[in-house]
CSV table of C-alpha atoms in Angstrom, one decimal:
chain,number,residue,atom,x,y,z
X,1447,ALA,CA,23.6,34.7,31.6
X,1448,ASP,CA,24.7,31.1,31.7
X,1449,LEU,CA,23.3,29.0,28.9
X,1450,GLY,CA,22.0,26.3,31.3
X,1451,HIS,CA,23.4,23.6,29.0
X,1452,HIS,CA,26.5,21.9,30.2
X,1453,TRP,CA,26.5,18.6,28.4
X,1454,LEU,CA,25.5,17.8,24.8
X,1455,TYR,CA,24.8,14.3,23.6
X,1456,THR,CA,26.9,14.7,20.6
X,1457,PRO,CA,28.8,13.5,18.6
X,1458,VAL,CA,27.5,10.1,17.6
X,1459,ALA,CA,30.9,8.4,17.0
X,1460,ASP,CA,29.4,5.1,15.8
X,1461,THR,CA,30.6,4.0,12.4
X,1462,GLY,CA,27.6,3.3,10.3
X,1463,ARG,CA,28.0,-0.4,9.3
X,1464,ASN,CA,24.5,-1.8,9.3
X,1465,PRO,CA,22.0,0.1,7.2
X,1466,ARG,CA,19.1,-1.8,8.8
X,1467,TRP,CA,20.0,-0.2,12.2
X,1468,PRO,CA,17.3,2.5,12.7
X,1469,ARG,CA,19.8,5.0,14.0
X,1470,PHE,CA,22.1,4.8,11.0
X,1471,TYR,CA,21.2,8.3,10.0
X,1472,GLU,CA,22.8,9.6,13.2
X,1473,THR,CA,26.2,8.5,12.1
X,1474,PHE,CA,28.7,10.2,9.9
X,1475,GLY,CA,28.5,7.2,7.5
X,1476,GLU,CA,30.4,4.0,7.0
X,1477,SER,CA,33.9,5.3,6.7
X,1478,PRO,CA,35.9,5.3,10.0
X,1479,VAL,CA,38.3,7.8,8.5
X,1480,LEU,CA,35.6,10.3,7.7
X,1481,GLY,CA,33.8,9.5,10.9
X,1482,ALA,CA,37.0,10.2,12.9
X,1483,ALA,CA,37.6,13.6,11.2
X,1484,MET,CA,33.9,14.6,11.8
X,1485,VAL,CA,33.8,13.4,15.4
X,1486,ALA,CA,37.0,15.3,16.3
X,1487,ALA,CA,35.7,18.5,14.6
X,1488,VAL,CA,32.4,18.3,16.6
X,1489,VAL,CA,34.2,17.7,19.9
X,1490,ARG,CA,36.5,20.7,19.3
X,1491,GLY,CA,33.5,22.8,18.0
X,1492,VAL,CA,31.4,22.0,21.1
X,1493,GLN,CA,34.1,22.3,23.7
X,1494,GLU,CA,36.4,25.0,22.3
X,1495,SER,CA,34.1,27.3,20.5
X,1496,PRO,CA,34.7,31.0,21.3
X,1497,ASP,CA,31.0,31.5,20.5
X,1498,THR,CA,30.0,29.8,23.7
X,1499,ALA,CA,32.8,31.0,25.9
X,1500,PRO,CA,32.7,31.5,28.9
X,1501,TYR,CA,29.7,29.2,29.0
X,1502,ARG,CA,31.6,26.0,28.6
X,1503,VAL,CA,29.8,22.9,27.3
X,1504,VAL,CA,31.1,19.3,27.2
X,1505,ALA,CA,30.6,16.9,24.3
X,1506,SER,CA,29.7,13.2,24.7
X,1507,ALA,CA,31.0,10.7,22.2
X,1508,LYS,CA,28.5,7.9,21.9
X,1509,HIS,CA,27.9,4.9,21.9
X,1510,PHE,CA,31.1,3.1,22.9
X,1511,ILE,CA,31.4,0.7,21.0
X,1512,GLY,CA,29.9,-1.5,18.3
X,1513,TYR,CA,26.4,-0.1,18.8
X,1514,SER,CA,25.8,0.5,15.1
X,1515,ASP,CA,26.2,-3.0,13.9
X,1516,PRO,CA,23.6,-5.2,15.7
X,1517,ARG,CA,23.1,-8.6,14.1
X,1518,SER,CA,19.3,-8.1,14.1
X,1519,GLY,CA,19.4,-4.6,12.8
X,1520,HIS,CA,17.3,-3.5,15.8
X,1521,ASP,CA,18.4,-0.8,18.3
X,1522,ARG,CA,20.0,-2.0,21.6
X,1523,THR,CA,20.6,-5.5,20.4
X,1524,PRO,CA,23.7,-7.7,20.3
X,1525,ALA,CA,26.5,-7.3,17.9
X,1526,ALA,CA,29.1,-9.9,16.8
X,1527,ILE,CA,32.3,-8.1,15.8
X,1528,PRO,CA,35.7,-9.7,15.4
X,1529,ASN,CA,38.4,-7.9,17.4
X,1530,GLN,CA,40.3,-6.8,14.3
X,1531,GLU,CA,37.1,-5.3,12.8
X,1532,LEU,CA,36.3,-3.6,16.0
X,1533,HIS,CA,39.7,-1.9,16.0
X,1534,GLU,CA,39.8,-1.1,12.3
X,1535,LEU,CA,36.2,0.1,11.9
X,1536,PHE,CA,34.8,1.2,15.3
X,1537,VAL,CA,37.7,2.4,17.3
X,1538,PRO,CA,39.0,5.3,15.0
X,1539,PRO,CA,36.1,7.8,15.7
X,1540,PHE,CA,36.4,7.2,19.4
X,1541,ARG,CA,40.1,7.5,19.3
X,1542,ALA,CA,39.7,10.8,17.5
X,1543,ALA,CA,37.2,12.0,20.1
X,1544,VAL,CA,39.6,11.1,22.9
X,1545,ASP,CA,42.5,12.8,21.1
X,1546,ALA,CA,40.3,15.9,20.6
X,1547,GLY,CA,39.7,16.0,24.4
X,1548,VAL,CA,36.1,14.8,24.7
X,1549,GLY,CA,34.9,15.1,28.2
X,1550,ILE,CA,32.3,12.4,28.3
X,1551,VAL,CA,31.9,9.0,26.6
X,1552,GLU,CA,28.6,7.1,26.7
X,1553,ALA,CA,28.5,3.3,26.6
X,1554,ASN,CA,26.8,1.1,24.1
X,1555,SER,CA,23.4,-0.2,25.3
X,1556,GLY,CA,23.8,-3.6,23.7
X,1557,GLU,CA,26.2,-6.5,23.8
X,1558,VAL,CA,29.4,-7.1,21.9
X,1559,ASN,CA,30.3,-10.7,21.4
X,1560,GLY,CA,28.0,-11.9,24.1
X,1561,VAL,CA,29.0,-9.4,26.8
X,1562,PRO,CA,26.9,-6.4,27.7
X,1563,VAL,CA,29.1,-3.4,27.2
X,1564,HIS,CA,28.0,-1.8,30.5
X,1565,ALA,CA,29.5,-4.8,32.2
X,1566,SER,CA,32.6,-5.2,30.1
X,1567,ARG,CA,35.8,-4.2,31.8
X,1568,ARG,CA,37.7,-5.2,28.7
X,1569,LEU,CA,35.9,-2.6,26.6
X,1570,LEU,CA,35.3,0.2,29.1
X,1571,THR,CA,38.6,0.1,31.1
X,1572,THR,CA,41.2,-1.8,29.1
X,1573,LEU,CA,40.3,-0.5,25.7
X,1574,LEU,CA,38.7,3.0,26.4
X,1575,ARG,CA,40.8,4.0,29.4
X,1576,ASP,CA,44.1,2.1,29.1
X,1577,GLU,CA,44.5,1.8,25.3
X,1578,LEU,CA,42.8,5.0,24.1
X,1579,GLY,CA,43.8,7.1,27.1
X,1580,PHE,CA,40.3,8.5,27.9
X,1581,ARG,CA,40.4,10.4,31.2
X,1582,GLY,CA,36.9,11.9,31.2
X,1583,VAL,CA,33.5,10.7,32.5
X,1584,LEU,CA,32.1,7.4,31.3
X,1585,ASN,CA,28.4,7.4,31.5
X,1586,THR,CA,25.8,4.6,31.0
X,1587,ASP,CA,22.9,5.0,28.7
X,1588,TRP,CA,19.4,5.3,30.0
X,1589,ASP,CA,18.5,2.5,32.5
X,1590,ASP,CA,21.2,0.2,31.1
X,1591,VAL,CA,22.5,-0.8,34.5
X,1592,LYS,CA,19.1,-2.2,35.5
X,1593,ARG,CA,19.1,-4.0,32.1
X,1594,LEU,CA,22.2,-6.0,33.2
X,1595,ALA,CA,19.8,-7.9,35.5
X,1596,ASN,CA,16.4,-7.7,33.8
X,1597,ARG,CA,17.4,-8.0,30.1
X,1598,HIS,CA,20.9,-9.3,29.7
X,1599,ARG,CA,20.6,-11.6,32.8
X,1600,VAL,CA,24.3,-11.3,33.7
X,1601,ALA,CA,23.4,-10.0,37.2
X,1602,GLU,CA,21.1,-11.7,39.7
X,1603,ASN,CA,19.5,-8.4,40.7
X,1604,GLU,CA,19.9,-4.6,40.4
X,1605,LYS,CA,22.4,-4.5,43.2
X,1606,GLU,CA,24.7,-7.0,41.5
X,1607,ALA,CA,24.2,-5.1,38.3
X,1608,ALA,CA,25.4,-1.9,40.0
X,1609,LEU,CA,28.5,-3.7,41.1
X,1610,LEU,CA,29.2,-5.1,37.6
X,1611,ALA,CA,28.8,-1.6,36.1
X,1612,VAL,CA,31.1,0.1,38.5
X,1613,LEU,CA,33.7,-2.6,38.3
X,1614,ALA,CA,33.6,-2.4,34.5
X,1615,GLY,CA,34.5,1.3,34.7
X,1616,ASN,CA,31.3,3.3,34.5
X,1617,ASP,CA,31.4,6.7,36.4
X,1618,LEU,CA,27.9,8.1,35.9
X,1619,VAL,CA,24.7,6.1,35.8
X,1620,LEU,CA,21.7,7.4,33.9
X,1621,THR,CA,18.5,6.0,35.5
X,1622,ALA,CA,14.9,6.7,34.9
X,1623,MET,CA,12.7,8.0,37.7
X,1624,ASP,CA,14.5,6.4,40.7
X,1625,THR,CA,17.6,6.5,42.8
X,1626,ALA,CA,17.9,2.8,43.5
X,1627,PHE,CA,21.4,2.7,42.0
X,1628,CYS,CA,22.6,5.2,44.7
X,1629,GLY,CA,21.3,3.0,47.5
X,1630,HIS,CA,22.9,-0.1,46.0
X,1631,LEU,CA,26.2,1.6,45.6
X,1632,VAL,CA,26.2,2.8,49.3
X,1633,GLU,CA,25.4,-0.8,50.4
X,1634,LEU,CA,28.2,-2.2,48.2
X,1635,VAL,CA,30.7,0.3,49.6
X,1636,ARG,CA,29.6,-0.5,53.2
X,1637,GLU,CA,30.0,-4.2,52.4
X,1638,GLY,CA,33.5,-3.6,51.2
């Protein structure tokens, strides 16, 4: 019988940089080299294991990118990360996940350098898709498209938030208890 599990929310590919961050324990530590090796091993183990064949499962590398170094130390809060540091410390585990064939990448719920990641075409399309070569499914975190309007205030309303998220490169939107995003997306398509 099929396992019924098709998608695992692992590995956490965040490099553990801020020990005040309450999810630090989920990381493979502060070394991007060790993190990259562990992330690649988890992706291969989840997606290529003969123990689960033929019941294939896809891994999800999360949370792209800079999630683990919020200035405040609190979860889902802004990070200020110079571009060189972003590439040296935070990119390597995600690059390893992509190189290992990860099927899903989940976006960071916060902001990096003042821009909510869910609305950042530079991070989600230019960096993840174009530079790292990711060809899988990019999903949002829980309710984060709505938060573009009601928390980050970069969208006037949830419909504009849906547009920003799609234009940034998100493929799959995780929402809580409603299908409003679907309606907004249909309207946006009809409006051209």
